[in-house]
mmCIF file of C-alpha atoms in Angstrom:
data_model
loop_
_atom_site.group_PDB
_atom_site.id
_atom_site.type_symbol
_atom_site.label_atom_id
_atom_site.label_comp_id
_atom_site.label_asym_id
_atom_site.label_seq_id
_atom_site.Cartn_x
_atom_site.Cartn_y
_atom_site.Cartn_z
ATOM 1 C CA MET A 1 74.805 177.768 -7.205
ATOM 2 C CA THR A 2 72.900 175.290 -4.230
ATOM 3 C CA LEU A 3 70.808 172.111 -4.586
ATOM 4 C CA HIS A 4 67.441 174.144 -4.171
ATOM 5 C CA SER A 5 68.551 177.359 -5.680
ATOM 6 C CA ASP A 6 65.782 176.963 -8.150
ATOM 7 C CA ILE A 7 62.710 176.265 -5.919
ATOM 8 C CA SER A 8 60.902 178.017 -3.329
ATOM 9 C CA ASP A 9 60.569 177.104 0.003
ATOM 10 C CA GLU A 10 57.160 176.550 -0.423
ATOM 11 C CA SER A 11 57.880 174.028 -3.185
ATOM 12 C CA ARG A 12 60.406 172.124 -0.991
ATOM 13 C CA GLU A 13 57.995 171.779 1.462
ATOM 14 C CA SER A 14 55.184 170.778 -0.955
ATOM 15 C CA LEU A 15 57.303 168.106 -2.375
ATOM 16 C CA ALA A 16 58.581 166.987 0.810
ATOM 17 C CA LYS A 17 55.174 166.185 2.038
ATOM 18 C CA ALA A 18 54.061 164.968 -1.352
ATOM 19 C CA TYR A 19 56.943 162.038 -0.999
ATOM 20 C CA ASN A 20 55.985 161.553 2.544
ATOM 21 C CA GLU A 21 52.637 160.775 1.668
ATOM 22 C CA ILE A 22 53.579 158.333 -1.001
ATOM 23 C CA TYR A 23 55.330 156.390 0.944
ATOM 24 C CA GLN A 24 52.910 156.254 4.316
ATOM 25 C CA ASP A 25 50.206 155.137 1.412
ATOM 26 C CA ALA A 26 52.786 152.315 0.301
ATOM 27 C CA ILE A 27 53.166 151.042 4.048
ATOM 28 C CA ASP A 28 48.942 151.318 4.497
ATOM 29 C CA ARG A 29 47.851 149.636 1.381
ATOM 30 C CA GLU A 30 50.686 147.051 1.316
ATOM 31 C CA ALA A 31 52.656 148.168 -1.648
ATOM 32 C CA GLY A 32 55.050 145.577 -3.379
ATOM 33 C CA ARG A 33 58.490 145.731 -1.320
ATOM 34 C CA LYS A 34 60.302 147.583 -4.580
ATOM 35 C CA PHE A 35 57.913 150.338 -4.461
ATOM 36 C CA GLU A 36 58.089 150.670 -0.694
ATOM 37 C CA ARG A 37 62.252 151.058 -0.850
ATOM 38 C CA MET A 38 61.955 153.182 -3.953
ATOM 39 C CA SER A 39 59.320 155.243 -2.033
ATOM 40 C CA GLU A 40 61.507 155.734 1.133
ATOM 41 C CA ARG A 41 64.487 156.734 -0.855
ATOM 42 C CA TYR A 42 62.550 159.776 -2.567
ATOM 43 C CA LYS A 43 60.925 160.314 1.166
ATOM 44 C CA ASP A 44 64.741 160.574 2.479
ATOM 45 C CA GLY A 45 65.284 162.977 -0.269
ATOM 46 C CA MET A 46 66.441 161.614 -3.276
ATOM 47 C CA TRP A 47 63.921 163.908 -5.104
ATOM 48 C CA GLU A 48 66.175 166.720 -4.699
ATOM 49 C CA ARG A 49 68.950 164.889 -6.861
ATOM 50 C CA ILE A 50 66.315 164.040 -9.417
ATOM 51 C CA LEU A 51 64.984 167.437 -9.569
ATOM 52 C CA LEU A 52 68.133 168.426 -11.278
ATOM 53 C CA ARG A 53 67.702 166.899 -14.276
ATOM 54 C CA LEU A 54 65.108 168.902 -15.257
ATOM 55 C CA ARG A 55 68.074 171.674 -15.861
ATOM 56 C CA LEU A 56 69.060 169.701 -18.695
ATOM 57 C CA PHE A 57 66.129 171.039 -20.846
ATOM 58 C CA SER A 58 66.657 174.607 -22.173
ATOM 59 C CA ARG A 59 63.224 175.960 -21.011
ATOM 60 C CA PRO A 60 60.758 175.620 -17.998
ATOM 61 C CA VAL A 61 58.166 171.890 -18.414
ATOM 62 C CA THR A 62 55.246 174.431 -17.226
ATOM 63 C CA GLY A 63 52.194 173.761 -19.573
ATOM 64 C CA GLY A 64 53.966 171.053 -21.529
ATOM 65 C CA THR A 65 53.551 167.119 -21.874
ATOM 66 C CA PHE A 66 56.394 164.994 -20.417
ATOM 67 C CA LEU A 67 57.280 161.992 -21.335
ATOM 68 C CA ASP A 68 59.104 160.022 -18.197
ATOM 69 C CA TYR A 69 60.816 157.277 -20.543
ATOM 70 C CA GLY A 70 61.958 153.971 -18.094
ATOM 71 C CA CYS A 71 59.892 155.531 -15.250
ATOM 72 C CA LYS A 72 59.979 152.330 -13.162
ATOM 73 C CA PHE A 73 57.272 153.600 -10.585
ATOM 74 C CA GLY A 74 57.034 157.128 -11.731
ATOM 75 C CA HIS A 75 58.237 158.681 -8.898
ATOM 76 C CA LEU A 76 59.285 161.963 -10.982
ATOM 77 C CA THR A 77 55.807 162.517 -11.538
ATOM 78 C CA PRO A 78 55.212 164.966 -8.314
ATOM 79 C CA ILE A 79 58.092 167.186 -9.298
ATOM 80 C CA LEU A 80 56.894 167.594 -12.582
ATOM 81 C CA MET A 81 53.472 168.210 -11.594
ATOM 82 C CA GLU A 82 54.812 170.974 -8.804
ATOM 83 C CA ARG A 83 57.118 172.437 -11.694
ATOM 84 C CA GLY A 84 53.822 172.939 -13.871
ATOM 85 C CA ALA A 85 53.825 170.336 -16.346
ATOM 86 C CA LYS A 86 50.438 169.629 -17.475
ATOM 87 C CA ASN A 87 50.509 166.047 -18.296
ATOM 88 C CA VAL A 88 52.966 163.258 -17.500
ATOM 89 C CA ILE A 89 53.250 159.896 -19.409
ATOM 90 C CA SER A 90 54.746 157.458 -17.780
ATOM 91 C CA VAL A 91 56.491 154.604 -19.678
ATOM 92 C CA ASP A 92 58.448 151.301 -18.748
ATOM 93 C CA VAL A 93 58.809 147.770 -19.810
ATOM 94 C CA ASP A 94 58.223 145.960 -16.271
ATOM 95 C CA ASP A 95 54.668 145.110 -15.112
ATOM 96 C CA GLU A 96 55.182 145.558 -11.589
ATOM 97 C CA TYR A 97 56.984 148.942 -12.103
ATOM 98 C CA LEU A 98 53.667 150.144 -14.004
ATOM 99 C CA SER A 99 51.084 148.399 -11.888
ATOM 100 C CA ASP A 100 52.394 149.750 -8.242
ATOM 101 C CA GLY A 101 53.205 153.390 -10.196
ATOM 102 C CA ALA A 102 49.706 153.689 -11.603
ATOM 103 C CA LYS A 103 47.985 152.636 -8.323
ATOM 104 C CA PHE A 104 49.936 154.650 -5.703
ATOM 105 C CA ILE A 105 51.264 157.410 -8.134
ATOM 106 C CA GLY A 106 49.435 157.447 -10.923
ATOM 107 C CA GLU A 107 45.722 157.881 -9.671
ATOM 108 C CA LYS A 108 46.809 160.455 -6.820
ATOM 109 C CA TYR A 109 48.141 162.675 -9.885
ATOM 110 C CA ASN A 110 46.247 161.615 -12.856
ATOM 111 C CA SER A 111 49.052 160.808 -14.927
ATOM 112 C CA THR A 112 48.825 157.942 -17.370
ATOM 113 C CA TYR A 113 51.232 154.414 -17.606
ATOM 114 C CA PHE A 114 52.063 152.746 -20.870
ATOM 115 C CA LYS A 115 53.898 149.763 -21.254
ATOM 116 C CA SER A 116 56.549 149.691 -24.395
ATOM 117 C CA ASP A 117 57.224 146.592 -26.009
ATOM 118 C CA ASP A 118 60.144 146.553 -28.467
ATOM 119 C CA CYS A 119 60.305 150.428 -27.872
ATOM 120 C CA TYR A 120 57.176 151.193 -30.001
ATOM 121 C CA LEU A 121 54.779 153.920 -27.851
ATOM 122 C CA ASP A 122 51.206 153.728 -27.909
ATOM 123 C CA ILE A 123 51.204 157.525 -28.032
ATOM 124 C CA GLU A 124 49.969 160.131 -30.676
ATOM 125 C CA SER A 125 52.363 161.439 -33.029
ATOM 126 C CA ASN A 126 53.688 165.370 -32.575
ATOM 127 C CA SER A 127 51.910 165.143 -28.974
ATOM 128 C CA VAL A 128 54.844 165.268 -26.193
ATOM 129 C CA ASP A 129 57.000 168.748 -25.385
ATOM 130 C CA PHE A 130 59.485 166.676 -23.018
ATOM 131 C CA ILE A 131 61.063 163.328 -23.185
ATOM 132 C CA LEU A 132 63.582 162.428 -20.143
ATOM 133 C CA VAL A 133 65.535 159.285 -20.852
ATOM 134 C CA ASN A 134 67.514 159.016 -17.386
ATOM 135 C CA GLU A 135 69.990 155.819 -16.951
ATOM 136 C CA VAL A 136 67.888 153.679 -19.523
ATOM 137 C CA ILE A 137 69.448 153.969 -22.849
ATOM 138 C CA SER A 138 72.091 151.376 -21.480
ATOM 139 C CA HIS A 139 69.396 149.041 -20.694
ATOM 140 C CA ILE A 140 67.570 148.839 -23.994
ATOM 141 C CA ASN A 141 68.311 145.613 -25.792
ATOM 142 C CA PRO A 142 71.002 146.625 -28.910
ATOM 143 C CA SER A 143 68.690 145.294 -31.700
ATOM 144 C CA LEU A 144 65.808 148.048 -30.477
ATOM 145 C CA VAL A 145 67.830 151.012 -30.130
ATOM 146 C CA GLU A 146 66.810 152.371 -33.756
ATOM 147 C CA ASN A 147 63.227 151.959 -32.550
ATOM 148 C CA PHE A 148 63.776 153.837 -29.610
ATOM 149 C CA TYR A 149 65.248 156.665 -31.672
ATOM 150 C CA SER A 150 62.418 156.558 -34.146
ATOM 151 C CA GLU A 151 59.336 156.361 -31.458
ATOM 152 C CA CYS A 152 60.752 159.389 -29.395
ATOM 153 C CA SER A 153 61.130 161.721 -32.630
ATOM 154 C CA ARG A 154 57.876 160.780 -33.853
ATOM 155 C CA VAL A 155 56.015 161.547 -30.328
ATOM 156 C CA LEU A 156 57.591 164.721 -30.064
ATOM 157 C CA LYS A 157 56.203 167.866 -31.130
ATOM 158 C CA GLU A 158 58.017 170.358 -33.572
ATOM 159 C CA GLY A 159 60.533 172.051 -31.116
ATOM 160 C CA GLY A 160 59.835 169.260 -28.490
ATOM 161 C CA GLU A 161 62.957 168.250 -26.576
ATOM 162 C CA ILE A 162 64.411 164.685 -25.374
ATOM 163 C CA VAL A 163 67.178 164.227 -22.617
ATOM 164 C CA ILE A 164 69.112 161.301 -22.767
ATOM 165 C CA SER A 165 71.159 160.903 -19.645
ATOM 166 C CA ASP A 166 73.558 157.999 -18.908
ATOM 167 C CA GLY A 167 76.507 156.758 -16.876
ATOM 168 C CA ASN A 168 77.934 154.484 -19.438
ATOM 169 C CA ASN A 169 80.228 156.773 -21.580
ATOM 170 C CA TYR A 170 82.420 154.903 -23.663
ATOM 171 C CA SER A 171 84.438 157.636 -24.511
ATOM 172 C CA HIS A 172 85.434 157.694 -20.783
ATOM 173 C CA LEU A 173 88.868 155.312 -20.620
ATOM 174 C CA LYS A 174 88.333 154.270 -17.258
ATOM 175 C CA THR A 175 84.228 153.488 -17.986
ATOM 176 C CA ARG A 176 85.581 151.781 -21.101
ATOM 177 C CA MET A 177 88.214 149.770 -19.274
ATOM 178 C CA ASP A 178 85.545 148.824 -16.282
ATOM 179 C CA LEU A 179 82.687 147.767 -18.353
ATOM 180 C CA ILE A 180 84.925 145.476 -20.691
ATOM 181 C CA ASP A 181 86.120 143.461 -17.215
ATOM 182 C CA TRP A 182 82.283 143.922 -15.672
ATOM 183 C CA TYR A 183 80.663 142.391 -18.687
ATOM 184 C CA SER A 184 82.353 138.907 -18.571
ATOM 185 C CA LEU A 185 81.624 139.040 -14.844
ATOM 186 C CA TRP A 186 77.822 139.474 -15.353
ATOM 187 C CA ASP A 187 77.235 136.784 -18.250
ATOM 188 C CA GLY A 188 79.464 134.041 -16.358
ATOM 189 C CA GLY A 189 81.376 135.267 -13.437
ATOM 190 C CA HIS A 190 81.085 136.453 -9.892
ATOM 191 C CA SER A 191 80.294 140.184 -9.298
ATOM 192 C CA LYS A 192 79.297 142.556 -6.509
ATOM 193 C CA GLU A 193 76.083 143.367 -8.529
ATOM 194 C CA PHE A 194 74.931 139.590 -8.778
ATOM 195 C CA GLY A 195 77.104 137.560 -6.704
ATOM 196 C CA GLU A 196 77.320 133.855 -8.455
ATOM 197 C CA SER A 197 73.832 134.522 -9.941
ATOM 198 C CA ASN A 198 75.357 135.444 -13.580
ATOM 199 C CA TYR A 199 73.283 135.853 -16.491
ATOM 200 C CA GLU A 200 74.523 132.347 -17.724
ATOM 201 C CA LYS A 201 73.129 130.484 -14.342
ATOM 202 C CA LYS A 202 69.631 132.781 -15.329
ATOM 203 C CA ARG A 203 69.727 130.942 -18.859
ATOM 204 C CA PHE A 204 70.556 127.453 -16.996
ATOM 205 C CA VAL A 205 67.619 128.028 -14.797
ATOM 206 C CA THR A 206 65.229 129.194 -17.722
ATOM 207 C CA LEU A 207 66.105 126.342 -20.088
ATOM 208 C CA ARG A 208 65.802 123.568 -17.085
ATOM 209 C CA ARG A 209 62.270 125.042 -16.301
ATOM 210 C CA ALA A 210 61.345 124.900 -19.605
ATOM 211 C CA PHE A 211 62.492 122.006 -20.911
ATOM 212 C CA LYS A 212 61.494 120.119 -17.498
ATOM 213 C CA GLU A 213 59.543 117.180 -18.934
ATOM 214 C CA ARG A 214 62.565 116.211 -21.184
ATOM 215 C CA LYS A 215 64.856 115.847 -18.101
ATOM 216 C CA LEU A 216 67.821 116.994 -19.667
ATOM 217 C CA ASP A 217 70.950 116.335 -17.612
ATOM 218 C CA GLN A 218 73.177 119.037 -15.865
ATOM 219 C CA GLU A 219 75.852 118.595 -18.258
ATOM 220 C CA LYS A 220 73.644 119.447 -21.426
ATOM 221 C CA LEU A 221 72.046 122.437 -19.727
ATOM 222 C CA GLU A 222 75.146 123.949 -18.660
ATOM 223 C CA TYR A 223 76.442 123.459 -22.464
ATOM 224 C CA TYR A 224 73.347 125.202 -23.943
ATOM 225 C CA ALA A 225 73.288 127.933 -21.194
ATOM 226 C CA HIS A 226 77.173 128.891 -21.950
ATOM 227 C CA ASN A 227 76.312 128.829 -25.582
ATOM 228 C CA THR A 228 73.269 131.004 -25.759
ATOM 229 C CA ALA A 229 74.917 134.171 -24.447
ATOM 230 C CA GLY A 230 72.418 137.292 -25.986
ATOM 231 C CA LEU A 231 69.742 135.282 -26.912
ATOM 232 C CA HIS A 232 66.550 135.614 -24.805
ATOM 233 C CA GLY A 233 62.611 134.623 -24.441
ATOM 234 C CA ASP A 234 60.866 132.588 -27.039
ATOM 235 C CA ARG A 235 64.311 133.082 -29.280
ATOM 236 C CA LEU A 236 66.444 131.218 -26.498
ATOM 237 C CA ILE A 237 63.818 128.639 -25.895
ATOM 238 C CA GLU A 238 63.230 128.396 -29.539
ATOM 239 C CA THR A 239 67.162 127.893 -30.163
ATOM 240 C CA VAL A 240 67.170 124.960 -27.780
ATOM 241 C CA ARG A 241 64.601 123.285 -29.070
ATOM 242 C CA ARG A 242 65.851 123.193 -32.631
ATOM 243 C CA ALA A 243 68.982 121.985 -31.316
ATOM 244 C CA LEU A 244 67.219 119.042 -29.439
ATOM 245 C CA ASP A 245 64.638 118.127 -32.009
ATOM 246 C CA GLU A 246 66.648 118.901 -35.382
ATOM 247 C CA GLY A 247 70.272 118.516 -34.459
ATOM 248 C CA VAL A 248 70.470 122.489 -35.380
ATOM 249 C CA PHE A 249 72.718 124.556 -33.305
ATOM 250 C CA ILE A 250 75.608 127.433 -33.607
ATOM 251 C CA GLU A 251 77.515 127.965 -30.204
ATOM 252 C CA ARG A 252 77.331 131.651 -29.141
ATOM 253 C CA PRO A 253 79.302 131.941 -26.018
ATOM 254 C CA HIS A 254 79.823 135.115 -24.439
ATOM 255 C CA ARG A 255 82.259 137.559 -26.301
ATOM 256 C CA PRO A 256 84.587 139.805 -24.260
ATOM 257 C CA GLY A 257 83.555 143.498 -24.494
ATOM 258 C CA ILE A 258 79.898 142.618 -25.291
ATOM 259 C CA PRO A 259 77.003 143.786 -22.782
ATOM 260 C CA PRO A 260 75.075 140.902 -21.601
ATOM 261 C CA ILE A 261 71.499 140.445 -22.280
ATOM 262 C CA HIS A 262 68.899 139.195 -19.529
ATOM 263 C CA PRO A 263 67.934 135.856 -20.673
ATOM 264 C CA ASN A 264 64.578 136.819 -19.807
ATOM 265 C CA TYR A 265 63.351 140.561 -20.281
ATOM 266 C CA GLY A 266 65.893 140.842 -23.099
ATOM 267 C CA VAL A 267 67.430 144.177 -21.514
ATOM 268 C CA ALA A 268 71.086 145.015 -21.796
ATOM 269 C CA MET A 269 73.100 145.598 -18.712
ATOM 270 C CA GLU A 270 74.907 148.857 -18.940
ATOM 271 C CA ARG A 271 75.595 148.992 -22.945
ATOM 272 C CA ALA A 272 77.793 151.911 -23.063
ATOM 273 C CA PHE A 273 77.698 154.627 -25.822
ATOM 274 C CA TYR A 274 79.997 157.160 -27.187
ATOM 275 C CA PRO A 275 78.215 160.248 -26.931
ATOM 276 C CA LEU A 276 78.716 161.507 -30.581
ATOM 277 C CA GLN A 277 77.089 157.849 -31.643
ATOM 278 C CA VAL A 278 74.110 159.103 -29.808
ATOM 279 C CA GLU A 279 73.948 162.480 -31.120
ATOM 280 C CA MET A 280 74.501 161.043 -34.915
ATOM 281 C CA SER A 281 71.756 158.492 -34.439
ATOM 282 C CA LEU A 282 69.176 161.182 -33.085
ATOM 283 C CA ARG A 283 69.958 163.629 -36.225
ATOM 284 C CA THR A 284 69.089 160.784 -38.715
ATOM 285 C CA TYR A 285 65.820 161.036 -37.148
ATOM 286 C CA GLY A 286 64.976 164.830 -37.205
ATOM 287 C CA LEU A 287 66.753 166.386 -34.278
ATOM 288 C CA ASP A 288 69.112 168.862 -33.590
ATOM 289 C CA THR A 289 71.626 167.591 -30.809
ATOM 290 C CA VAL A 290 74.063 168.995 -28.246
ATOM 291 C CA GLN A 291 76.284 167.253 -25.903
ATOM 292 C CA LEU A 292 75.975 169.082 -22.480
ATOM 293 C CA ILE A 293 78.462 168.783 -19.369
ATOM 294 C CA GLY A 294 78.074 169.952 -15.795
ATOM 295 C CA ALA A 295 74.934 169.005 -13.695
ATOM 296 C CA GLY A 296 74.525 171.888 -11.477
ATOM 297 C CA ALA A 297 74.687 174.296 -14.281
ATOM 298 C CA PRO A 298 75.030 172.261 -17.729
ATOM 299 C CA ARG A 299 76.557 173.844 -20.593
ATOM 300 C CA PRO A 300 77.584 172.507 -24.467
ATOM 301 C CA ILE A 301 81.091 170.960 -24.359
ATOM 302 C CA ALA A 302 83.463 173.078 -25.652
ATOM 303 C CA GLY A 303 85.099 170.625 -27.784
ATOM 304 C CA GLU A 304 85.854 167.169 -28.732
ATOM 305 C CA HIS A 305 87.910 167.017 -26.067
ATOM 306 C CA GLU A 306 84.983 167.007 -23.243
ATOM 307 C CA ARG A 307 83.198 164.151 -24.711
ATOM 308 C CA GLY A 308 84.611 161.967 -21.912
ATOM 309 C CA LYS A 309 85.289 164.206 -19.629
ATOM 310 C CA THR A 310 83.440 162.168 -17.205
ATOM 311 C CA LYS A 311 81.637 158.663 -17.048
ATOM 312 C CA ASN A 312 78.151 160.236 -17.817
ATOM 313 C CA PHE A 313 77.208 161.800 -20.819
ATOM 314 C CA VAL A 314 73.977 163.916 -21.513
ATOM 315 C CA ILE A 315 72.697 164.420 -25.175
ATOM 316 C CA ARG A 316 69.737 166.971 -25.733
ATOM 317 C CA GLY A 317 68.081 167.108 -28.837
ATOM 318 C CA VAL A 318 65.354 169.043 -30.305
ATOM 319 C CA LYS A 319 62.529 167.831 -32.838
ATOM 320 C CA LEU A 320 63.230 169.656 -36.060
ATOM 321 C CA PRO A 321 59.937 170.786 -38.445
ATOM 322 C CA GLU A 322 58.974 167.461 -40.524
ATOM 323 C CA SER A 323 59.424 168.801 -43.813
ATOM 324 C CA ILE A 324 61.946 168.125 -46.556
ATOM 325 C CA GLU A 325 62.899 171.662 -46.866
ATOM 326 C CA ALA A 326 63.734 172.014 -43.314
ATOM 327 C CA LEU A 327 65.815 168.734 -43.046
ATOM 328 C CA GLN A 328 67.797 169.557 -46.343
ATOM 329 C CA GLU A 329 68.670 172.922 -44.913
ATOM 330 C CA TYR A 330 69.684 171.296 -41.369
ATOM 331 C CA ALA A 331 71.370 169.095 -43.454
ATOM 332 C CA LYS A 332 73.670 171.489 -44.905
ATOM 333 C CA THR A 333 74.901 172.761 -41.630
ATOM 334 C CA ASP A 334 75.537 169.524 -40.002
ATOM 335 C CA THR A 335 79.340 169.444 -39.050
ATOM 336 C CA THR A 336 79.327 165.742 -38.370
ATOM 337 C CA LYS A 337 78.865 164.628 -41.814
ATOM 338 C CA VAL A 338 82.059 163.093 -43.089
ATOM 339 C CA ASP A 339 81.905 163.606 -46.900
ATOM 340 C CA GLU A 340 80.806 166.358 -49.299
#
């Protein structure tokens, strides 16, 4: 199956033109540098790879309301509109992504942008047909993942579909081994992604700025930065304030195997998941799930031995009817139950 086998030449030309126009508009109207770079990548053909993600749904998106969860700037929108989506909702946590996306893409395609705080969605219940979560779940703060599952289930219509695709499959041995090593480097070491600018150093800078008037010496700042791994935002500042004012402090150094948390935004750095873990969680929120394998021609896995076959994993969930009877009937057939 070729990359373009499911779109016509006319559609390809239309999409290529659309992404060229977005990039040129970014240049002409002096968009932010991040938006410009991303638009250039789509202009140069990145959209062709992203198009494959739509094959992960069981049916065409034509006529549906599509939620692009963790959209960055929303560059998926032209593809969705070309494929016949009725409405596109783009959701992210980053103000720059949302601002530039709404200005350069949302205005052109009449799509909607929302900011998600703590994974809550300002979207009506039972209003969305499709949700794509592509390379996003591994960045959600672990304390908010249940909110994420619940809110996605809430906004989906009965029979609506969610696809979660991510490159951090903890059932894949090499991925598991690599991440255990990388987590420590990202939080307090030197890595190819961050160089010397690890999360501990980010905590140091954040604390130095927050307590500038107290003139804390470098040794004390380094101590608090080292021992506040996983804390972020107001919690990070308040924890150190209590230590300074009340003498109350619990050391929390980074622990091996734990994904680091950004001290300002609270997002996780490549948290890994067992695919079955994601499936079971979604089922508790009223979705029937399956793990898929194969990018070009996705199919359900043939058995447990295929869960860790690749570093990527894909879970598709379908919203069940919201009735006690329907959920109890599904519970009878759920093969993941561990007792009778």
